[in-house]
Amino acid sequence: MEVPIVAAFGGRMWNGMMTREIVLAPNTQVNRPIGSFSVIHVHAPREQAATVRLSVESAGEEARHSLTVGDVFSVQDQRWKFDRIVDLYSPTGDWTVVLARVE
């Protein structure tokens, strides 16, 4: 039986296997063996699709991505997707951006 281990703002691991999701909150950086992830900016006018500006540091290099939901980007030999934003219009600004590994 697989038992998920969940770390705050860090995604999920199953029995030591690779992270399948990375959850990013405002003003945080999530570090994984493949790289470090952080949100630079969220642009979310109510009448348009939200855009996230993401910073990824991997193998000594920084890449910046402007993504809308469903966009895919590469980090080393892995592909990741901007999956969703949770609580985007929260009055406290406590949104979270979820990245999902693409198999």
PDB file of C-alpha atoms in Angstrom:
ATOM      1  CA  MET A   1       0.000   0.000   0.000  1.00  0.00           C
ATOM      2  CA  GLU A   2       1.349   3.432  -0.921  1.00  0.00           C
ATOM      3  CA  VAL A   3       1.266   5.996   1.853  1.00  0.00           C
ATOM      4  CA  PRO A   4       1.704   9.587   0.654  1.00  0.00           C
ATOM      5  CA  ILE A   5       4.130  11.784   2.541  1.00  0.00           C
ATOM      6  CA  VAL A   6       3.109  15.425   2.194  1.00  0.00           C
ATOM      7  CA  ALA A   7       5.407  18.333   3.042  1.00  0.00           C
ATOM      8  CA  ALA A   8       4.024  21.843   3.363  1.00  0.00           C
ATOM      9  CA  PHE A   9       4.542  23.698   0.074  1.00  0.00           C
ATOM     10  CA  GLY A  10       6.701  20.849  -1.151  1.00  0.00           C
ATOM     11  CA  GLY A  11       4.591  18.437  -3.141  1.00  0.00           C
ATOM     12  CA  ARG A  12       4.160  14.722  -2.596  1.00  0.00           C
ATOM     13  CA  MET A  13       6.432  11.714  -2.587  1.00  0.00           C
ATOM     14  CA  TRP A  14       5.363   8.080  -2.560  1.00  0.00           C
ATOM     15  CA  ASN A  15       7.753   5.652  -0.866  1.00  0.00           C
ATOM     16  CA  GLY A  16      10.774   7.732  -1.871  1.00  0.00           C
ATOM     17  CA  MET A  17       9.754   8.070  -5.512  1.00  0.00           C
ATOM     18  CA  MET A  18       9.953  11.322  -7.459  1.00  0.00           C
ATOM     19  CA  THR A  19       7.826  14.330  -6.655  1.00  0.00           C
ATOM     20  CA  ARG A  20       4.685  14.437  -8.810  1.00  0.00           C
ATOM     21  CA  GLU A  21       3.483  17.896  -7.732  1.00  0.00           C
ATOM     22  CA  ILE A  22       5.184  21.041  -6.534  1.00  0.00           C
ATOM     23  CA  VAL A  23       3.057  23.532  -4.598  1.00  0.00           C
ATOM     24  CA  LEU A  24       4.285  27.124  -4.531  1.00  0.00           C
ATOM     25  CA  ALA A  25       2.960  29.793  -2.173  1.00  0.00           C
ATOM     26  CA  PRO A  26       3.672  33.528  -2.272  1.00  0.00           C
ATOM     27  CA  ASN A  27       7.217  34.497  -1.239  1.00  0.00           C
ATOM     28  CA  THR A  28       8.472  30.915  -0.982  1.00  0.00           C
ATOM     29  CA  GLN A  29      11.032  28.800  -2.777  1.00  0.00           C
ATOM     30  CA  VAL A  30      10.675  25.038  -3.046  1.00  0.00           C
ATOM     31  CA  ASN A  31      13.892  23.061  -3.395  1.00  0.00           C
ATOM     32  CA  ARG A  32      13.878  19.647  -5.042  1.00  0.00           C
ATOM     33  CA  PRO A  33      16.801  17.511  -6.256  1.00  0.00           C
ATOM     34  CA  ILE A  34      16.093  18.641  -9.833  1.00  0.00           C
ATOM     35  CA  GLY A  35      16.026  22.361  -8.966  1.00  0.00           C
ATOM     36  CA  SER A  36      14.558  25.276  -7.029  1.00  0.00           C
ATOM     37  CA  PHE A  37      11.153  26.709  -7.940  1.00  0.00           C
ATOM     38  CA  SER A  38       9.523  30.040  -7.049  1.00  0.00           C
ATOM     39  CA  VAL A  39       6.757  32.292  -8.340  1.00  0.00           C
ATOM     40  CA  ILE A  40       7.944  35.751  -9.346  1.00  0.00           C
ATOM     41  CA  HIS A  41       4.511  37.189 -10.152  1.00  0.00           C
ATOM     42  CA  VAL A  42       0.883  36.227 -10.760  1.00  0.00           C
ATOM     43  CA  HIS A  43      -1.095  38.378 -13.218  1.00  0.00           C
ATOM     44  CA  ALA A  44      -4.781  37.532 -12.962  1.00  0.00           C
ATOM     45  CA  PRO A  45      -7.289  39.996 -14.371  1.00  0.00           C
ATOM     46  CA  ARG A  46     -10.739  38.511 -13.821  1.00  0.00           C
ATOM     47  CA  GLU A  47     -11.710  38.632 -17.503  1.00  0.00           C
ATOM     48  CA  GLN A  48      -8.550  36.886 -18.788  1.00  0.00           C
ATOM     49  CA  ALA A  49      -6.538  33.736 -18.138  1.00  0.00           C
ATOM     50  CA  ALA A  50      -4.079  34.026 -15.261  1.00  0.00           C
ATOM     51  CA  THR A  51      -0.392  34.206 -16.130  1.00  0.00           C
ATOM     52  CA  VAL A  52       2.328  33.054 -13.748  1.00  0.00           C
ATOM     53  CA  ARG A  53       5.947  34.195 -13.999  1.00  0.00           C
ATOM     54  CA  LEU A  54       8.052  31.319 -12.648  1.00  0.00           C
ATOM     55  CA  SER A  55      11.750  31.080 -11.788  1.00  0.00           C
ATOM     56  CA  VAL A  56      13.509  27.712 -11.939  1.00  0.00           C
ATOM     57  CA  GLU A  57      17.146  27.270 -10.923  1.00  0.00           C
ATOM     58  CA  SER A  58      18.637  23.974 -12.069  1.00  0.00           C
ATOM     59  CA  ALA A  59      22.165  22.753 -12.811  1.00  0.00           C
ATOM     60  CA  GLY A  60      23.580  26.179 -11.974  1.00  0.00           C
ATOM     61  CA  GLU A  61      21.351  28.061 -14.411  1.00  0.00           C
ATOM     62  CA  GLU A  62      18.181  30.108 -13.942  1.00  0.00           C
ATOM     63  CA  ALA A  63      15.265  29.929 -16.354  1.00  0.00           C
ATOM     64  CA  ARG A  64      12.191  32.136 -16.242  1.00  0.00           C
ATOM     65  CA  HIS A  65       8.873  31.076 -17.695  1.00  0.00           C
ATOM     66  CA  SER A  66       5.620  32.974 -18.347  1.00  0.00           C
ATOM     67  CA  LEU A  67       2.889  30.347 -18.179  1.00  0.00           C
ATOM     68  CA  THR A  68      -0.870  30.015 -18.387  1.00  0.00           C
ATOM     69  CA  VAL A  69      -2.705  26.963 -17.055  1.00  0.00           C
ATOM     70  CA  GLY A  70      -1.770  23.894 -19.093  1.00  0.00           C
ATOM     71  CA  ASP A  71       1.563  25.222 -20.379  1.00  0.00           C
ATOM     72  CA  VAL A  72       4.473  22.759 -20.206  1.00  0.00           C
ATOM     73  CA  PHE A  73       8.160  23.505 -19.599  1.00  0.00           C
ATOM     74  CA  SER A  74      11.309  21.409 -19.174  1.00  0.00           C
ATOM     75  CA  VAL A  75      13.677  21.120 -16.228  1.00  0.00           C
ATOM     76  CA  GLN A  76      16.660  18.940 -17.128  1.00  0.00           C
ATOM     77  CA  ASP A  77      15.149  15.706 -18.488  1.00  0.00           C
ATOM     78  CA  GLN A  78      11.725  16.231 -16.883  1.00  0.00           C
ATOM     79  CA  ARG A  79       8.616  17.977 -18.190  1.00  0.00           C
ATOM     80  CA  TRP A  80       6.400  19.996 -15.861  1.00  0.00           C
ATOM     81  CA  LYS A  81       2.992  21.587 -16.383  1.00  0.00           C
ATOM     82  CA  PHE A  82       1.421  24.658 -14.780  1.00  0.00           C
ATOM     83  CA  ASP A  83      -1.566  22.676 -13.502  1.00  0.00           C
ATOM     84  CA  ARG A  84      -3.659  25.130 -11.490  1.00  0.00           C
ATOM     85  CA  ILE A  85      -3.902  28.038  -9.074  1.00  0.00           C
ATOM     86  CA  VAL A  86      -5.760  27.441  -5.818  1.00  0.00           C
ATOM     87  CA  ASP A  87      -7.589  30.364  -4.133  1.00  0.00           C
ATOM     88  CA  LEU A  88      -6.527  32.789  -6.851  1.00  0.00           C
ATOM     89  CA  TYR A  89      -8.849  35.575  -5.715  1.00  0.00           C
ATOM     90  CA  SER A  90      -8.425  34.984  -1.982  1.00  0.00           C
ATOM     91  CA  PRO A  91      -8.922  38.269  -0.085  1.00  0.00           C
ATOM     92  CA  THR A  92      -5.755  37.522   1.895  1.00  0.00           C
ATOM     93  CA  GLY A  93      -3.670  36.796  -1.215  1.00  0.00           C
ATOM     94  CA  ASP A  94      -2.909  33.266  -0.013  1.00  0.00           C
ATOM     95  CA  TRP A  95      -2.999  31.617  -3.444  1.00  0.00           C
ATOM     96  CA  THR A  96      -0.946  28.558  -4.337  1.00  0.00           C
ATOM     97  CA  VAL A  97       0.429  27.591  -7.740  1.00  0.00           C
ATOM     98  CA  VAL A  98       0.527  23.858  -8.456  1.00  0.00           C
ATOM     99  CA  LEU A  99       2.996  22.361 -10.919  1.00  0.00           C
ATOM    100  CA  ALA A 100       2.452  18.759 -12.039  1.00  0.00           C
ATOM    101  CA  ARG A 101       5.004  16.375 -13.501  1.00  0.00           C
ATOM    102  CA  VAL A 102       4.187  15.297 -17.063  1.00  0.00           C
ATOM    103  CA  GLU A 103       4.899  11.620 -17.684  1.00  0.00           C
TER     104      GLU A 103
END
